[in-house]
C-alpha cells in the first residue's frame, strides 16, 4: 500500500520529466520509464522487504537521473518548467514563505482579476528572545497550478491597476513590498485605460514609491513583468526565465510567420537560447541581483527546503535595501554581506526594522534611480573619446549651475522687482488720467480731436495694412520635399470604401497636403524628416549625442546585418534622434523615435539617448518632447537589455517631471508595446496625430494570445482618446500650432512646469 | 396573407442570381479570372477581408484590384476588354451567385412587409434622432406611425423633411444606403405592423429551416 | 496654338457644348466626358455628332480629377478646358495638369495666378496695394480682440460720418466661405460677444481662428468687368455687366451688359465714370497679378456710387455670352465675338499683341461695345418656394429663332429630356440683344412670351420654372 503510493510518486516525477523535455526524444526518459515498468513487473513476485529495498534503489536512480538532466537543461526546458502546472505558484509561497497572510482584493474567481494576487503578509523573527512581526505587501501574478480562471498569470489592465492601488497602500503604511513575477506577459486587451497605459502607470508609480521593493522573478514575460518589476532588489529563481518576448513570439518574428502559422520547434529552441533569458544570463548582464537556486528540475510545491531558502533570500534582500539607505547600518550590513545561503539562521537573527524615515525614503528613491541608470551600459556603443565625455560632463554641470541661477535664484528676485514696477506703473496711470481729464474735455469741446482720429481711422479701414505673417505658414515653404511626392501617380485612400475618397495625386498628397487625405482626413505615413522641417523653427534643430550607436549585445545572428543596413539607409546610428529645437521661439529638447530605423524599436542605445535627453532638458530647464514618429516596441534581439529600458527611462522622466519639467508625448504612426507601456505612456500630456495607432500589442498578437477578433479600428487614436490614454488628437498639418499652444498653456510663462 | 411556401418553392427552382460586375472608373483593365472560377465575397466580422480579386484596373499609375462583391462562380468574362482602356461602369464579369438565407429572406420579406416608397429620385437619410437610434440599436428599435417625420430628402443640394405614411409598426428592413440615389418608387423601408410580427417571425423561421446553402457558400 | 492640339472638355451641359463648338470653329480636335445619368445630355449628342463615338467617354464623376486625366491620356488630349464650376478655379487641378509627367495645357490662368487671386484676403491686399478701393475693414485675419474692437469701433464711426443710416459691421471667419461663420453686428456693444463666437467657431471649424471685420454694405448693385489676357502680359477688357438680379440664395438669374445705362436712365451718381473706373482698376490688377487668361472682376457699387472690389473669378463665367453679344472686334469684320474661343486660343498661347499676331491679336481700341445684351438663365425651379429645384421630364422645349437671340442649352428641342438630379437644374441660357436697353427689354419679354417649356414630374405635377420671375424682373433692369 505504501509502496503503491510511492510508485505513484515516481510516476508523477516521470511524467514531469517527460513534460519538461518537450518534443525532444530523450533516452533518459525512456530509461526511467523502462526501469519503473520493470520494477512494477518484478515487484509482484518479490517479498515485501526486498521490494522496499529495490524501490529505494530505484528512487535513488531517479534522483540521480534528475540531477543529471538538470545540468543539461536548455533555456527552452526552463521555459517549460515555469509553465508546468506543477510549478510553485504565489499561493504556495504565501503559505510557505510567510508566517501569516490575508488575501486582499478578491478570492479565487471572485476577484476583479484572479491572475493578480495581493496579500498583506508578515514574517515573524525571533531575535534575542524578542518576537518581531514584520508586515509586507505581497503582490504578484497567480497562475494557480493551471486553474483556468487565473488566465495563466496574464494580467488584465484592471489587475495591474489593483496592484498599483495596493502599492500606494504599502507606501502609506511604510511597509516593504515583495513582488513575485509569474507571468508570461500582460493580457493585451485595450479596455480602459488600455493595457499599455496601465503598465506605464504602474512603472511611474514604482519609480517614485518610497518603500523598499523586492522583486522575485520566476516567469518574467516582458511588459507584464515590468508592471510589478521595478524594484530595489531583484531576485530570480534559478529555473526561471526573464525575457522581452516568449520564445514562440520571437520565433514567429524571426521566421516572419503569418498569423496562425506555427514556428518549428527548433527555431523556438534557438530563439530561447539567443535571447539569453535564463537566471544566470540575467545575473551576468546585471539585470538581477541574485539567483535563488532551485532543486533539480525546478521547484515544486513539495520542496519545503526551497521555500525556507526563498524566505531567507527575501528577508536578506529586504534587509539590505533598508540598511543601504539607513544611517546606522555598518555591522549589520557586514553581517548580511558575509552571510551565505547555507548559513540561513544568521539572516533571521539580525533584526532590521523595515520602516523608513523621511530622509531614508528620499535616499531610497535616489538609489533606485542610480541602480537602473547604471544598467545596460555595456549594451550600446559610445565611440566618443573619454576626453569628450569629460568635457561633456563639464558642460552639463555648467547648465545645471546656470539654470539654477536663471530659474531658481533670479526668478524669485526678478518677480519681486517686476511686481514693484507694475505697481508703480499703475499708480502713474491713475495720476495721468486725473491730470489729463480736463484737457480731454477741452479737446472734446473743440471737436478737432475726434475728427482727426476719424481720418486716420478711415485710412486704416481702406488702405493696405502691415502684415508680417503670410497666409501660408510653413507647410509650403519648408524646403523639404518628400520622396513620395516625386512620383507622378495616384494612391488610393485605405478608407475610400467607407468615405468615398477619390484617388489622391501623390505629389499633392505628400506635398502640400502633408500626407492627409483631402476627403476623409486619413493620414498617410510621412518620413521623419518631414517633421524636422515642418514642426520646428527653420534651422533651429541641433542634434546631440549623435554618436551613441545601437549595438548587438546578445550577438544576435541577424541583428548585426539588419542594424548595418538600417544605419546605412537612414544615416542614423539608432532609432532615437535627440535634439534641441525651437517651436515659435520656444526652446525644447526633443527625443524622436523614428519608424524608419528598425521600426522605431527601442534598445539600449535608444534608452540611453532618451535618458540623456531628459537629463539635458532637466539641467537646461527646457520642456521635453517625446515625438514618436513610430515605434514597434522594444528591440527583441537585444533581449532584456531592451526591456530594461522601460524602467530605466521611466525613472528618468519621473525625475525630470518631479523637478518641475514639462514632459509632452506626441504619437504619430503606429506606437505599440514596451515604450508606450512605460516612459511614453507615463506622460500626463500624451497627444496623438490623427490616424496614429496606439496600444500594447498589434491585432495579430491579440488574436494569437487571446483568440479575440478585434475590430479594425481597435488601436485608432480616437479609441485611445476614449480610453483616456491620450488627451487630444491633432491634425498633422497643425502639429506646429498645437504644439506651441500646448507648450504655452501647460508650460506657464517660462515654459518650464513649475 | 402571403404564401411563403410557394415563394420558397419558386426560389428553390431558380436559386441563382447573376451579379454583374462593372468597372468603378476609367482605366486599363487586366482580367485575372476565367469563367468557371470560384470566387468569394468579403469576409470577416467587419467584412475587413476583401473578396477575390476579379481584375485590376490601372489609372494614373495606380493599379487597383476589383474584388468580388459576393460568393459564386464566374459565369462569363468580357475577355475582349483585357488590357484595354475602358470607360467607367463598363460590365466585364458576371458571377453566378447562389442565394444565401439572408438574401432569400430579404426577398420574401419585401413581399410580406409594408414598403414605403421613395416619392422622388433623391438621396435619403433618417432624421437625426432616428438615425441615432438605428445606429445604436438597429432599425428594429424604431417604431413608426403615420405622419411621423422620418426622412430627410436631399436633392440638388437642398434638404427637405419627409413624413412616413402607412401602418404603424417597426422598421424591419432598410433598403437605402448612405449617399445612394434612390429612384422614385423604390422602397425605402419595410415596415412590419405590430400584429404581423408573429407572421414575419414565422417567415424567418421557415426560411432558416428550409433554405439550404451549398457547401462553401458561407 | 498648333492645329494638332486636342482639348479635353472637362465639363457638362451648356458650357461643354459651347467649348465643343468653339473647338470646331478653331479647327481643334476635342474629347468630351459624361456620366451615366448625363447620357442624354446635349453635350454628349453634340460630341458624338461632331467627333464620332470616341469623342464622348463615360466616366464615374465630373469631380474626379483622375478620371479627367485618365481620359485625356487615353484620348491623346494636349489641353484641358475646365469650363465653369467643377475644377475651373482649382489651382491644384491646374497645377497637376501642368506638372504631371504627361503635361497638359490648362485652359485658364496659370495655377499660381488662380491661387493668388483665389484667396480673398490676398486679392484685397493686392488691390489696396494698387490703390484700388475695397470694402472698408480689415485686410488680414485679426486674432487680437482689442485690435478687432478698434476696427469695429472705427467702422461704426466711419459709416456714421459717411451718412449711413444703420451702420452694420460684418464679422466673418477668414478661413471660411460660402456663408459659413458669418455674422452681422449692428450694436457696438454686442461686438465682443459676436467676435468671440465667430472666433471659436472658426477655430473649431477651420482650425484657424483668424477673423475679418468689415463694413456691411446694403442695397448694392453687383457689377462685373470681363477681362481677357494672353500668356505674354497683355490685358484687354470686354466691358461691364450688371448681375444684380439674383435668387434668394444669391444665385444670378439675369445679367445685363453693360453694367449701367447712363444714356437712357438717370442715376444719383456719375454712372459712366463708375464704369470707367472699375474697368481701369480691374485692368491694373490684372496687369499686376500677371493675369493670363479670361477672368471676371466682381465689384459692388453702393447706392452712392462707390465701387468696391469684391473678388476675382479666375474662369470663364456663365454670363460670358452677354458680354460677347454687345462686342465687335474691329479687325474681324463680320465675325461674332466668342469669348470661349478667345479663351482657348489664348490658353494655347496666342498673342493679343497685334504686332506679334496681326490676325488674332487685337488692341483695346479694336473692341467696340454696342447696344445692350440681356441674359436670362432658364431654370427649372419654383421661385415661390425659395427657388427649390424641380426635376422631372421636359416634354416640350421650343422658341422662335431670331437674329438678335442666342440660346445655349443641353436640352433637346426634338425629344423629351429627363433632368438629372445630380447637377444644377439649369435648362438654358437665352441672350437677347437690342440697340437700346428699351429695345433689349422688349425683345427679352417677347422671347419669354413665346417660349414653350412644358414637363411633368414623377407625381404628374407640371413643370415649375422661373420664367415669370424673369419677366417680372425685366421691367426694372439697370435701374439703381
Coordinates of N, CA, C and O in Angstrom, one line a residue, chain A residues 453-465, chain C residues 128 136-140 150-151 154-155:
Chain A
X453 N -8.9 111.8 -35.5 CA -8.9 110.3 -35.4 C -9.7 109.7 -36.5 O -9.2 108.6 -37.1
X454 N -10.8 110.3 -36.9 CA -11.7 109.6 -37.9 C -10.9 109.5 -39.3 O -11.0 108.5 -39.9
X455 N -10.2 110.5 -39.6 CA -9.5 110.5 -40.8 C -8.5 109.3 -40.8 O -8.4 108.6 -41.8
X456 N -7.8 109.3 -39.6 CA -6.9 108.2 -39.5 C -7.6 106.8 -39.6 O -7.1 105.9 -40.2
X457 N -8.7 106.8 -38.9 CA -9.4 105.5 -38.8 C -9.9 105.1 -40.2 O -9.8 104.0 -40.6
X458 N -10.4 106.1 -40.9 CA -10.8 105.8 -42.3 C -9.7 105.2 -43.1 O -9.9 104.3 -43.9
X459 N -8.6 105.8 -43.0 CA -7.4 105.3 -43.7 C -7.1 103.9 -43.3 O -6.8 103.0 -44.2
X460 N -7.2 103.6 -42.0 CA -6.8 102.3 -41.6 C -7.8 101.3 -42.1 O -7.5 100.1 -42.2
X461 N -9.0 101.7 -42.4 CA -10.0 100.8 -42.9 C -10.0 100.6 -44.4 O -10.5 99.6 -44.9
X462 N -9.3 101.4 -45.1 CA -9.4 101.3 -46.6 C -8.0 101.1 -47.2 O -7.9 100.8 -48.4
X463 N -7.0 101.4 -46.4 CA -5.6 101.2 -47.0 C -4.9 100.0 -46.5 O -5.3 99.4 -45.5
X464 N -3.9 99.6 -47.3 CA -3.2 98.3 -47.0 C -2.5 98.4 -45.6 O -1.9 99.4 -45.3
X465 N -2.8 97.4 -44.8 CA -2.2 97.3 -43.5 C -0.9 96.5 -43.6 O -0.6 95.8 -44.5
Chain C
X128 N -5.5 96.9 -52.5 CA -5.2 98.0 -51.7 C -3.8 98.5 -52.0 O -3.5 99.7 -52.0
X136 N -14.4 98.7 -46.8 CA -13.7 99.1 -45.6 C -13.7 98.1 -44.5 O -14.7 97.4 -44.3
X137 N -12.5 98.0 -43.9 CA -12.4 97.0 -42.8 C -11.0 96.4 -42.9 O -10.1 96.9 -43.5
X138 N -10.9 95.2 -42.2 CA -9.5 94.6 -42.1 C -9.2 93.9 -43.4 O -10.0 93.5 -44.2
X139 N -7.9 93.9 -43.7 CA -7.4 93.2 -44.9 C -6.5 92.1 -44.5 O -5.7 91.6 -45.3
X140 N -6.6 91.6 -43.3 CA -5.8 90.4 -42.9 C -6.6 89.8 -41.7 O -7.4 90.5 -41.1
X150 N -11.2 97.7 -32.0 CA -10.8 99.1 -32.5 C -11.3 99.2 -34.0 O -11.8 100.2 -34.3
X151 N -11.1 98.1 -34.7 CA -11.6 98.2 -36.1 C -13.1 98.4 -36.2 O -13.6 99.2 -36.9
X154 N -14.0 101.9 -35.2 CA -13.8 102.8 -36.3 C -14.8 102.6 -37.5 O -15.2 103.6 -38.1
X155 N -15.2 101.4 -37.7 CA -16.2 101.1 -38.8 C -17.5 101.8 -38.5 O -18.1 102.4 -39.4

